[in-house]
Coordinates of C-alpha atoms in Angstrom, one line a residue:
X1 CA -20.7 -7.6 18.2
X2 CA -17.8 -10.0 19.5
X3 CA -16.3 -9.9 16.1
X4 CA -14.6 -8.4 13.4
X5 CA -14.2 -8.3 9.3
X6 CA -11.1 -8.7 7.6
X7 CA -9.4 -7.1 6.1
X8 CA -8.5 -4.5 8.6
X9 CA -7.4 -1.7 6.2
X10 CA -8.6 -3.0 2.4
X11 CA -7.1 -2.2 -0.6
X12 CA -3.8 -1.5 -1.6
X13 CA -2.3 -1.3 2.5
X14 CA 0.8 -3.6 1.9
X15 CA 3.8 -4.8 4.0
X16 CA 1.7 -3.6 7.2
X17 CA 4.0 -2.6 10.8
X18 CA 2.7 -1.9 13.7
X19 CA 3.5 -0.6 17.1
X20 CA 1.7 0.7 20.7
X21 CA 2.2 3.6 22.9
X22 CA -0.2 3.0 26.1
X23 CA -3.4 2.6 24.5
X24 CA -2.5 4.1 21.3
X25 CA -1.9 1.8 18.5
X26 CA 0.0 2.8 15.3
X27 CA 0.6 1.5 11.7
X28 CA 1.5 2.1 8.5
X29 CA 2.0 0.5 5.0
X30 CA 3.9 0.8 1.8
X31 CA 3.2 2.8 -1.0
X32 CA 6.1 1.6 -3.9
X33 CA 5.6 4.5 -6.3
X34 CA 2.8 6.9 -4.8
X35 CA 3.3 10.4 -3.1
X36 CA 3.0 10.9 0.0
X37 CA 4.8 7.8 1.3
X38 CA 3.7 5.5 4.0
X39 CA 0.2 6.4 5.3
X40 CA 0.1 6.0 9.2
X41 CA -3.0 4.9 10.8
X42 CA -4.2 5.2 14.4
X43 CA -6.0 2.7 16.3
X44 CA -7.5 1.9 20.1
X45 CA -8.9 -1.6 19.6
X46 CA -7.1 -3.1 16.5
X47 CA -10.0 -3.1 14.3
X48 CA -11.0 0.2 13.5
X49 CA -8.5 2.7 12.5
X50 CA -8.2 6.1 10.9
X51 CA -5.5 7.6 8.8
X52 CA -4.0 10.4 10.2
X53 CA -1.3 11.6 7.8
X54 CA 1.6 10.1 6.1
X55 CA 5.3 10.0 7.3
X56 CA 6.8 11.1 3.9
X57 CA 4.6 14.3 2.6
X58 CA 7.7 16.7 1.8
X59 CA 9.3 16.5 -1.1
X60 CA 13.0 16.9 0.6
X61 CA 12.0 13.6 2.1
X62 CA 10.7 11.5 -0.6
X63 CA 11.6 12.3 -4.4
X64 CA 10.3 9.8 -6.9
X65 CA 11.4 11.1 -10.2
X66 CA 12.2 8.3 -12.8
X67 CA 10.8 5.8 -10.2
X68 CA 9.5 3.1 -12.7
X69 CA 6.4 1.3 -11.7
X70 CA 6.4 -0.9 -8.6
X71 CA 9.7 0.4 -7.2
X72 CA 9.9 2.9 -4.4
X73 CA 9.0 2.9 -1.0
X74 CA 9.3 -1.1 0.5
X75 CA 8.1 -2.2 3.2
X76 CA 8.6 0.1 6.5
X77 CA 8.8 -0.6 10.0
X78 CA 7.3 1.8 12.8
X79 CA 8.8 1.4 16.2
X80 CA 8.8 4.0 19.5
X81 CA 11.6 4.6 22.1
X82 CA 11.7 7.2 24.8
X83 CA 9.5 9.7 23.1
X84 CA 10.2 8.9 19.5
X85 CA 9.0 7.4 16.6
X86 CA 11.1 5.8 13.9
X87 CA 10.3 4.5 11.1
X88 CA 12.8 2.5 8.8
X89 CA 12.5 1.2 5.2
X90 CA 14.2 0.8 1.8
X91 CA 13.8 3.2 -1.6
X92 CA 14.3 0.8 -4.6
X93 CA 15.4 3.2 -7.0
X94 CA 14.9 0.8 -10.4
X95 CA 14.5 -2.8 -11.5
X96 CA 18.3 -3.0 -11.0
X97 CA 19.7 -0.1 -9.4
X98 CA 20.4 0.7 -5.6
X99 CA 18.3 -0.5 -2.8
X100 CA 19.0 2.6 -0.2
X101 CA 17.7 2.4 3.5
X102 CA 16.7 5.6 5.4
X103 CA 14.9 6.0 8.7
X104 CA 12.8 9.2 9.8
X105 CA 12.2 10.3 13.3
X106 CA 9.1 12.1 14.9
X107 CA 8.0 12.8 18.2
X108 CA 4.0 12.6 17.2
X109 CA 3.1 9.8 14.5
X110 CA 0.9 12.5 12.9
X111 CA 4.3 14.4 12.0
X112 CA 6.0 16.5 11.2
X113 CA 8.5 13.6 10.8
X114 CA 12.4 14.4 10.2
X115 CA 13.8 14.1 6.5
X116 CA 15.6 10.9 5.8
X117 CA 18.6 9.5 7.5
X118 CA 20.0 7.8 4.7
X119 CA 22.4 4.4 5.6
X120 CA 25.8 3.6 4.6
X121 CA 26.8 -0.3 3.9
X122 CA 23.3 -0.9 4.3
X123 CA 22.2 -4.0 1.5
X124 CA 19.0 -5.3 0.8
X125 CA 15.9 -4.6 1.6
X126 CA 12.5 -4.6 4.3
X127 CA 15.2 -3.5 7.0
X128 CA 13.6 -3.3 11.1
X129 CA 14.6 -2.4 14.3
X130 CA 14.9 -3.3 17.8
X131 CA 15.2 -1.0 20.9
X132 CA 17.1 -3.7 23.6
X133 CA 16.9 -3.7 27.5
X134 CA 20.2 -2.4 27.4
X135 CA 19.7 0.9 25.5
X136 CA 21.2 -0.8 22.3
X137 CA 19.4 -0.4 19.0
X138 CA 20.1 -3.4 16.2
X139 CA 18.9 -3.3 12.5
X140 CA 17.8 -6.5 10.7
X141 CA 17.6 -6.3 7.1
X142 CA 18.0 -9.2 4.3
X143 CA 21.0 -9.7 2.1
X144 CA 22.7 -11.8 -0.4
X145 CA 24.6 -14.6 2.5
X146 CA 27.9 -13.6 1.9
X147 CA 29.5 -17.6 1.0
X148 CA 26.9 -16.8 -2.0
X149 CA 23.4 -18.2 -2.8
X150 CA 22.9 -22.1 -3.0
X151 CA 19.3 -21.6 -4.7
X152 CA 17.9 -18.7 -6.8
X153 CA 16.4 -15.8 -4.5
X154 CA 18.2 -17.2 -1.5
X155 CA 19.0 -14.5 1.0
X156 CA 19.9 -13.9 4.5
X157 CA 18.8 -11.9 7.6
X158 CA 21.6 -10.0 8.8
X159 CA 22.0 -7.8 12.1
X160 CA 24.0 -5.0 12.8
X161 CA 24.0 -2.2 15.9
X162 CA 23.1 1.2 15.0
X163 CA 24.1 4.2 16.4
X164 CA 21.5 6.7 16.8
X165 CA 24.0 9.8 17.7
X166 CA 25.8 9.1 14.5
X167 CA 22.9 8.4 12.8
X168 CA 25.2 5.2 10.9
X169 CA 25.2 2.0 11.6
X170 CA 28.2 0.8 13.7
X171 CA 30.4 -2.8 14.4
X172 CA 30.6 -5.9 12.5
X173 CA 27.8 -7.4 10.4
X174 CA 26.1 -10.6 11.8
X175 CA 24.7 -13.4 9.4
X176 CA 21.4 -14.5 11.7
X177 CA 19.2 -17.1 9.5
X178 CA 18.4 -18.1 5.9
X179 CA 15.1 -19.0 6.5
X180 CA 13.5 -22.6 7.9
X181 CA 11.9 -23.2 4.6
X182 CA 15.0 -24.2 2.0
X183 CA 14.8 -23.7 -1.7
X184 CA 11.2 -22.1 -1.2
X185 CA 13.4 -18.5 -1.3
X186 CA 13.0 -14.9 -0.8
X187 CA 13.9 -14.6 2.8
X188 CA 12.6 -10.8 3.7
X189 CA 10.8 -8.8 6.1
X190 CA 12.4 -9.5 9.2
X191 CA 11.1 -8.1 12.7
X192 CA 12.9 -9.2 15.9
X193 CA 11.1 -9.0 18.9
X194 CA 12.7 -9.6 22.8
X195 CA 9.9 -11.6 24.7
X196 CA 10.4 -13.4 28.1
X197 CA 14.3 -13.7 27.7
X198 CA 14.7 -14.7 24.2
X199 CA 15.1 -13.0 20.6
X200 CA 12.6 -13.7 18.3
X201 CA 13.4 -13.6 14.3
X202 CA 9.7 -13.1 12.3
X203 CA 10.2 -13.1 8.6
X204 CA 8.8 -13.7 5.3
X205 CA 9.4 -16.4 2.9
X206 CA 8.1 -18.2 -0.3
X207 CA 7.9 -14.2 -2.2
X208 CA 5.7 -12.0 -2.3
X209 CA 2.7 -14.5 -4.5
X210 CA 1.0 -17.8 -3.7
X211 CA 3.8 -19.6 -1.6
X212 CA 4.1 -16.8 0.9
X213 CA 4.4 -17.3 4.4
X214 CA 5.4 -16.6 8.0
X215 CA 8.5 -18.7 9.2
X216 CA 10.1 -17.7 13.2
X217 CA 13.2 -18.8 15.0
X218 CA 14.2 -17.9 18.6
X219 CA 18.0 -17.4 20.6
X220 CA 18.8 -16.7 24.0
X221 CA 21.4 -14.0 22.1
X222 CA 20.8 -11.4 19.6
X223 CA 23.4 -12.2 17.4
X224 CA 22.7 -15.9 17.7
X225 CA 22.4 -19.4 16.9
X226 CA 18.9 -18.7 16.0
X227 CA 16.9 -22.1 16.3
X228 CA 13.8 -22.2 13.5
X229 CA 10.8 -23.2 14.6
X230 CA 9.9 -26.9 13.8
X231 CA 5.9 -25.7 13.5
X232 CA 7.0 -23.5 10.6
X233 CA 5.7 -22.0 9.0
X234 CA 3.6 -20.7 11.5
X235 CA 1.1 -19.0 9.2
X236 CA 0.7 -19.5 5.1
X237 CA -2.5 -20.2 2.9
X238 CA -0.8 -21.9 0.5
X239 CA -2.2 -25.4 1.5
X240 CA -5.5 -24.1 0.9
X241 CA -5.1 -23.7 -3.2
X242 CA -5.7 -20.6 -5.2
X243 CA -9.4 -20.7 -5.1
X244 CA -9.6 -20.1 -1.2
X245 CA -11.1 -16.5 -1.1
X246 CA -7.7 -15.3 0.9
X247 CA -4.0 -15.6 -0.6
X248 CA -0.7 -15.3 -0.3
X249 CA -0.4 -14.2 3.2
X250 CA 2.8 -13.4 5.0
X251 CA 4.7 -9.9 5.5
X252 CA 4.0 -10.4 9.4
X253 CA 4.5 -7.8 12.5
X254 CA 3.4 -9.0 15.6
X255 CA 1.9 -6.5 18.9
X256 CA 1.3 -7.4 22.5
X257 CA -1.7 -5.4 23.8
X258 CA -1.9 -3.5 27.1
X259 CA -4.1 -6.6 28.2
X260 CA -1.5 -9.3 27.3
X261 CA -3.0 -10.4 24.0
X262 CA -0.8 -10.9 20.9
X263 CA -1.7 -9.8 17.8
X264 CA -0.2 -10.2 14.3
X265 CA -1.0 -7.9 11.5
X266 CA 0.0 -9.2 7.9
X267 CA -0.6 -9.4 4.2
X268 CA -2.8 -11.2 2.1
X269 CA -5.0 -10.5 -1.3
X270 CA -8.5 -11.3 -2.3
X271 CA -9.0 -12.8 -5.4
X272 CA -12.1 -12.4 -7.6
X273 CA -13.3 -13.8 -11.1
X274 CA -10.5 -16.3 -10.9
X275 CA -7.0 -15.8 -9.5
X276 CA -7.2 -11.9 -10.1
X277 CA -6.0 -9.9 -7.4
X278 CA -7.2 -5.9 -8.7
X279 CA -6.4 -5.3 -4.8
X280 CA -3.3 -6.0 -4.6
X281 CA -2.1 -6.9 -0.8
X282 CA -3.8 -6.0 1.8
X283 CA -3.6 -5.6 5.8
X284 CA -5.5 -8.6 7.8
X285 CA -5.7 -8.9 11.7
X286 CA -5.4 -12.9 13.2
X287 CA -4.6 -13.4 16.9
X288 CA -1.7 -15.3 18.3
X289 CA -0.8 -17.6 21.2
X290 CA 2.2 -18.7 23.1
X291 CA 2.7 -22.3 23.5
X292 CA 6.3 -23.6 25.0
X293 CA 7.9 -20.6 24.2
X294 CA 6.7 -20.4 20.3
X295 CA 4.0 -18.7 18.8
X296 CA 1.3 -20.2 17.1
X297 CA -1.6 -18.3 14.8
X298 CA -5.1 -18.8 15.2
X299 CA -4.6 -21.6 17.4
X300 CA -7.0 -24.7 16.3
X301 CA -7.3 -23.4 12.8
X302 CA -4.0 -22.0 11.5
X303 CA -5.2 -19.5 9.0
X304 CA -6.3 -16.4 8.3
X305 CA -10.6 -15.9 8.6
X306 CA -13.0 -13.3 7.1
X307 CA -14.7 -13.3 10.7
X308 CA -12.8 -13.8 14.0
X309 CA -13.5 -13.0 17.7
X310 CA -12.4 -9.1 18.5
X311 CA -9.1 -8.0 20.5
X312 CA -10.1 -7.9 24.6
X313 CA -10.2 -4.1 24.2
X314 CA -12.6 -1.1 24.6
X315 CA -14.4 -0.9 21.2
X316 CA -13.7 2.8 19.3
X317 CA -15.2 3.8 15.9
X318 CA -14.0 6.7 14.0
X319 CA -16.2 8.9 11.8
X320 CA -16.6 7.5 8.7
X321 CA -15.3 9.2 5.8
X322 CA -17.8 11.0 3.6
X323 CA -18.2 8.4 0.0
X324 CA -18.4 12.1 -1.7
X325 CA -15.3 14.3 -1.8
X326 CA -16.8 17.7 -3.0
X327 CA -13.6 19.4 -2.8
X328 CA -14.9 22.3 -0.1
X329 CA -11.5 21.6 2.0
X330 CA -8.3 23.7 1.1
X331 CA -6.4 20.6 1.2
X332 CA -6.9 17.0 -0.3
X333 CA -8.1 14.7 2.5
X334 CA -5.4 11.7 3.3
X335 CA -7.1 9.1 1.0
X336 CA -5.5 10.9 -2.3
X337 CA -2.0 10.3 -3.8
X338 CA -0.3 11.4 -6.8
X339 CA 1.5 8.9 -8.5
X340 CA 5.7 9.7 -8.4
X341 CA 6.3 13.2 -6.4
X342 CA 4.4 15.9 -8.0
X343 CA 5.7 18.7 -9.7
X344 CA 4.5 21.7 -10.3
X345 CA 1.5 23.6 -9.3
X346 CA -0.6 21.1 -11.9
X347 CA -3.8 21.0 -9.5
X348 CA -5.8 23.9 -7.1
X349 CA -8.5 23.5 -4.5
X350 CA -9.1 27.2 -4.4
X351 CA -8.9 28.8 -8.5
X352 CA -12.6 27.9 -8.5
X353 CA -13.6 26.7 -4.8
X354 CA -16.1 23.5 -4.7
X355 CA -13.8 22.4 -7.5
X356 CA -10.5 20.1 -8.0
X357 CA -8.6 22.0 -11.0
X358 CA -6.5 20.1 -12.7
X359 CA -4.4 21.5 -15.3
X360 CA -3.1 19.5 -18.4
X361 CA 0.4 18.8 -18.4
X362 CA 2.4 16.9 -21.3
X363 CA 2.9 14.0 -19.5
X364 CA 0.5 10.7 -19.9
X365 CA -1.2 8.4 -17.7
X366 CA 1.1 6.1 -20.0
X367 CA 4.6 7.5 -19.1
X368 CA 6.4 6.7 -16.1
X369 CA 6.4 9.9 -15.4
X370 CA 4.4 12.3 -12.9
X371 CA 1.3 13.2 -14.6
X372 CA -1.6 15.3 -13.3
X373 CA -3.5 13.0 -11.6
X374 CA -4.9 12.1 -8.4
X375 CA -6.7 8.9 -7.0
X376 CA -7.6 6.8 -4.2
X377 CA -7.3 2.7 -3.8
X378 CA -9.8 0.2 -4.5
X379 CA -11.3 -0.9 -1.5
X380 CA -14.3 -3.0 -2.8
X381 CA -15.1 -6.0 -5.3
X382 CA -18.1 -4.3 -6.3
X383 CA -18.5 -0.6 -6.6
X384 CA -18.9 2.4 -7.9
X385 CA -17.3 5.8 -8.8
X386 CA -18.8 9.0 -10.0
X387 CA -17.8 12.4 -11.0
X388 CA -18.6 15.7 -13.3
X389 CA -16.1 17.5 -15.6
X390 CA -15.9 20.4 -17.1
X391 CA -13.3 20.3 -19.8
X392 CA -13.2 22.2 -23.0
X393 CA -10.2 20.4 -25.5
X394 CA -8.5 22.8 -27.7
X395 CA -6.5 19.8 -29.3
X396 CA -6.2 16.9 -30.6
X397 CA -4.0 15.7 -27.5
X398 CA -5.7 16.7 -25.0
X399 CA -8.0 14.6 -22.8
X400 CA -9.4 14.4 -18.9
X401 CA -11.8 12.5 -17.6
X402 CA -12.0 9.2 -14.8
X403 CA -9.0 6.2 -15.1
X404 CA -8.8 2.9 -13.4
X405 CA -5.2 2.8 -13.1
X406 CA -3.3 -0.3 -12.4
X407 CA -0.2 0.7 -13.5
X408 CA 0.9 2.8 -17.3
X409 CA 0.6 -0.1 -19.2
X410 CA -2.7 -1.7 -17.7
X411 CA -5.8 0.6 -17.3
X412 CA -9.3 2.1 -18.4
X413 CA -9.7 5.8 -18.9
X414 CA -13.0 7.4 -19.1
X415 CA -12.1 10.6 -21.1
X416 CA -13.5 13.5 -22.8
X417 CA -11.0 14.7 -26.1
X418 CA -11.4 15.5 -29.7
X419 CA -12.3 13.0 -32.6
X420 CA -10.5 13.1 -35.6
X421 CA -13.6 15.6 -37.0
X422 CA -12.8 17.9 -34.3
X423 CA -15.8 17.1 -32.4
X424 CA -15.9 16.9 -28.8
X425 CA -16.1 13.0 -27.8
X426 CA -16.1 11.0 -24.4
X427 CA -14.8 7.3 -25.2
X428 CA -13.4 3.8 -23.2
X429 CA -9.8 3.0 -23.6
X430 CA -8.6 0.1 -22.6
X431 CA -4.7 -0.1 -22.4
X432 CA -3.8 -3.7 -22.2
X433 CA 0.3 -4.4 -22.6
X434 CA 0.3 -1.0 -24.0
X435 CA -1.6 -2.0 -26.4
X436 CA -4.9 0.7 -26.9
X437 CA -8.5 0.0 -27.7
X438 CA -11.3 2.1 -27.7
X439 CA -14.2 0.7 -26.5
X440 CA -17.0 2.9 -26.9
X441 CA -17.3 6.6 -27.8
X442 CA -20.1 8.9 -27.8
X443 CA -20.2 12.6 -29.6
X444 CA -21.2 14.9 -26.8
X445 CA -21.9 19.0 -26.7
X446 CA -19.7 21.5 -25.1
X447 CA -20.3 21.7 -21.0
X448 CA -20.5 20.2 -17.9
X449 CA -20.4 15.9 -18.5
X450 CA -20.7 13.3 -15.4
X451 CA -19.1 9.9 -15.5
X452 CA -19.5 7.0 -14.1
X453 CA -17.6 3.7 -13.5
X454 CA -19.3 0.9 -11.6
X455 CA -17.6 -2.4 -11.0
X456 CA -19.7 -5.8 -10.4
X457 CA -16.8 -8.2 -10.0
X458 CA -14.6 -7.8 -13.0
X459 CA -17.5 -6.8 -15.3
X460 CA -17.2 -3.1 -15.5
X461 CA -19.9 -0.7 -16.9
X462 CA -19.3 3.2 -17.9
X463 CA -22.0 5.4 -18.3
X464 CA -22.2 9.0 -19.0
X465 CA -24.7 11.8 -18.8
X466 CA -24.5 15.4 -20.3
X467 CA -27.3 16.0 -17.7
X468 CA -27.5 14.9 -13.9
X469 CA -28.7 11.2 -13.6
X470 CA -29.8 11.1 -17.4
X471 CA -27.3 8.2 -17.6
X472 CA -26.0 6.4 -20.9
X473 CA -23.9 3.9 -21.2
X474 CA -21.4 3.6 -23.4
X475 CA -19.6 0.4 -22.9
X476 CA -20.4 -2.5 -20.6
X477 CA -19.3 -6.4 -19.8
X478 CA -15.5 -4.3 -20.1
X479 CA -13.1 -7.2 -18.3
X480 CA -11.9 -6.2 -15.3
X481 CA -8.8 -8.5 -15.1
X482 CA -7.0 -6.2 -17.2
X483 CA -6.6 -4.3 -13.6
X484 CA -5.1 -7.1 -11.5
X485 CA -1.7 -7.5 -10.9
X486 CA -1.7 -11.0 -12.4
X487 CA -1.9 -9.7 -15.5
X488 CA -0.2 -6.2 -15.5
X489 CA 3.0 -7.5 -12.8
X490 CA 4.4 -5.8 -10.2
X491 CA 2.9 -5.1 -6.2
X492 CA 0.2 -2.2 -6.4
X493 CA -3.0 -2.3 -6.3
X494 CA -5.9 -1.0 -8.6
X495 CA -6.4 3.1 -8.0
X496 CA -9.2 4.9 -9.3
X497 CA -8.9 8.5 -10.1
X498 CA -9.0 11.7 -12.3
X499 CA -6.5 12.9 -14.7
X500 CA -6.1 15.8 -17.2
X501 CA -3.4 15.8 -20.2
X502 CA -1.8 17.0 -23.3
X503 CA -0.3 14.0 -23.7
X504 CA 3.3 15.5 -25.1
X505 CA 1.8 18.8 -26.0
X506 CA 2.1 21.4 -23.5
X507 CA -1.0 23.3 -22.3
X508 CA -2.2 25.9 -20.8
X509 CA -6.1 24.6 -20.6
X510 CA -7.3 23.0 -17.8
X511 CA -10.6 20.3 -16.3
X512 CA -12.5 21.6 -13.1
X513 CA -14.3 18.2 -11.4
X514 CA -16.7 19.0 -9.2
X515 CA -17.2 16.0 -7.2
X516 CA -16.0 12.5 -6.9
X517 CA -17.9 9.6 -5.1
X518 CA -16.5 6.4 -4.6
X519 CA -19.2 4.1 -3.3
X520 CA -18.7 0.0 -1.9
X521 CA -21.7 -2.3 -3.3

């Protein structure tokens, strides 16, 4: 086929960047408040890629302790030089605290990558970099403009060299562009690329929700007068309305292939059952065009499509990934996170081999906190997820079991505990604003119990089975939307995993899953 699906990478793959080595493409996303940070892809047409690690897996590199939800790891940028990979971007630390930039260095994108080189005098966030003709490196990042803001959310690009020996940046600070769209806000993700003699400023405008957008502006210096774009912006969907089946796109990085085609990579969500985005933001593919020194997306159409002609380049599929982890490997594969960096030795591929242990530990899936857990995105509108347990609760506190996770406050968890008769029970809760409701529960004998979770849209079913594929259902028609960021806040997307906890007891028990299948509709 001549064509290709978006989105390129589905599910939560946010704030994409992208860069090529010869005939090697790379990219990698951001991750806000899971561990390991910033999965990095690899890629020889454009379409099909396979993750090959993640740039921050140490601890030393990436600690997320008291990181509330949504903060984190923003937005990085991947770039090569001479033999060297960097990649650049900003740890939020709260709601209101610092916004620190770092950048880490590797000489292959699969790692090991160096720990952080962290900034001084570096403010705001989504920062980028450029490797010039002249050996000079410049960093772009957004800022408060320093005569102050004349609108809420207005910011700035700014520019500044940096000096790789010192690892700092270095010279006076440059005020670049405010953006082509006034009083829409939220200038941010700025990439500046050197193409046929001039400087070209890519950025983000309009926020992160419906009004987002792709704005440009050129100069024949680096430092400036940067002249906007009078197309701009060059790619939005917010003309289109909220019940177009693709939104708030924007967060752009753009790649020139080894054939001379230009490419942009960017976000955008897909909303289902209404303007519910479970998803969150996810990485899309559209091609690009030069027309009298500008660039214009999807020329003749302007938007992003489901369906558009392929990248002039040799096709290459990777495996696909098994839909059934049965935890044989000594290692989790690449498609599992913990949420926060994980602390202590909660979970074991090898105490019983086939199985994932998870021991309890006293913090919740409720907390902002790092409890033992593990999970993968959601990658499909309809779907569904299986696994078996074997959990014995000694405790009124202790559960484990299956949770659709959007963030602490916002979730479903499919768990196995005690009722208040001491009888071993497997029951719904839905966790709505914090609030808690049990759905359904069902009084179940001591042993081995599957669960499964399907989603058709946002009408979710749970069924369990105390024997394989002797399935019951428990609760069914569950709403969905309680999972999308719409209703919950912040920028993740939906996870689906497996948890075990004492939630605020300490325990020495632990649940041994056996399987876990994850399966599109």
């Amino acid at each position: 086929m001549n064509t290709f699906r978006n989105p390129i990478l589905p599910g939560f793959y946010p704030d994409p960047s992208i860069c090529r080595v010869g005939d090697d493409y790379y990219m990698v996303t951001s991750t806000f408040e899971y561990y390991p940070g910033v999965p990095i892809f690899h890629s020889h047409d454009l379409v099909n890629w396979r993750q090959i690690g993640h740039v921050l897996d140490r601890p030393s590199q990436l600690n997320l302790d008291g990181t509330p939800t949504s903060r984190g790891i923003y937005a990085p940028t991947i770039r090569y030089n001479n033999g060297v990979f960097y990649m650049i971007t900003t740890f939020v630390e709260s709601a209101t605290g610092a916004r620190r930039n770092f950048y880490v260095t590797a000489t292959e994108p699969a790692g090991a990558w160096s720990d952080p080189n962290w900034l001084n005098d570096a403010p705001g966030i989504d920062p980028s970099l450029l490797f010039d003709d002249d050996g000079k490196v410049y960093y772009t990042g957004n800022r408060v403009p320093p005569e102050g803001q004349q609108y809420p959310k207005h910011m700035e690009i700014w520019l500044q060299e940096l000096d790789l020996e010192e690892k700092q940046l270095t010279g006076p600070k440059f005020s670049l562009w405010d953006g082509a769209l006034k009083q829409i806000h939220a200038q941010e993700s700025p990439h500046l690329y050197k193409i046929n003699g001039f400087y070209y400023l890519v950025i983000a405008e309009g926020g992160t929700g419906f009004t987002h957008s792709v704005t440009v502006a050129r100069s024949e210096n680096v430092t400036g007068p940067y002249e906007s774009c009078k197309m701009n912006p060059i790619l939005t969907h917010r003309h289109l309305g909220k019940q177009y089946g693709i939104v708030n796109v924007g967060h752009a990085d753009l790649i020139e292939t080894q054939c001379g085609e230009w490419w942009m990579v960017c976000i955008a969500s897909r909303p289902y059952g209404g303007y519910h985005r479970n998803m969150g933001r996810e990485t899309f593919l559209v091609p690009v065009q030069w027309e009298d020194g500008w660039p214009v997306v999807n020329p003749g159409k302007g938007i992003v499509e489901w369906e558009m002609t392929r990248p002039n380049l040799p096709e290459k599929r990777w495996p696909s990934l098994s839909a059934c982890d049965h935890f044989d490997a000594p290692v989790l594969e690449d498609r599992w996170n913990f949420i926060r960096t994980p602390r202590g030795d909660f979970w074991s591929l090898s105490e019983r081999p086939g199985h994932l242990r998870l021991r309890l530990k006293p913090e919740s899936m409720t907390e902002e906190l790092n409890p033992s857990f593990v999970g993968r995105r959601q990658q499909h509108i309809y779907f569904a997820v299986r696994t078996s347990v074997e959990f014995t609760p000694n405790g009124p506190s202790e559960t484990a079991g299956l949770v659709a996770l959007q963030n602490h406050d916002f979730q479903y968890r499919f768990e196995c505990g005690l009722s208040g008769e001491d009888q071993t029970v497997v029951r719904v809760v839905c966790r709505e604003q914090g609030e808690e409701t049990v759905l359904g529960s069902k009084v179940v004998p001591p042993g081995k119990l599957y669960l499964q979770f399907e989603a058709i849209g946002q009408s979710l079913r749970f069924d369990f089975a105390t024997e394989s594929g002797r399935w019951e259902t428990i609760v069914e028609n569950a709403d969905g939307t309680v999972l999308s960021s719409d209703k919950a806040g912040g920028f993740v997307g939906t996870y689906i995993g497996i948890f075990a906890s004492g939630n605020g007891s300490a325990s020495s028990n632990y649940a041994d899953f056996d399987y876990f299948e994850y399966v599109g509709l």
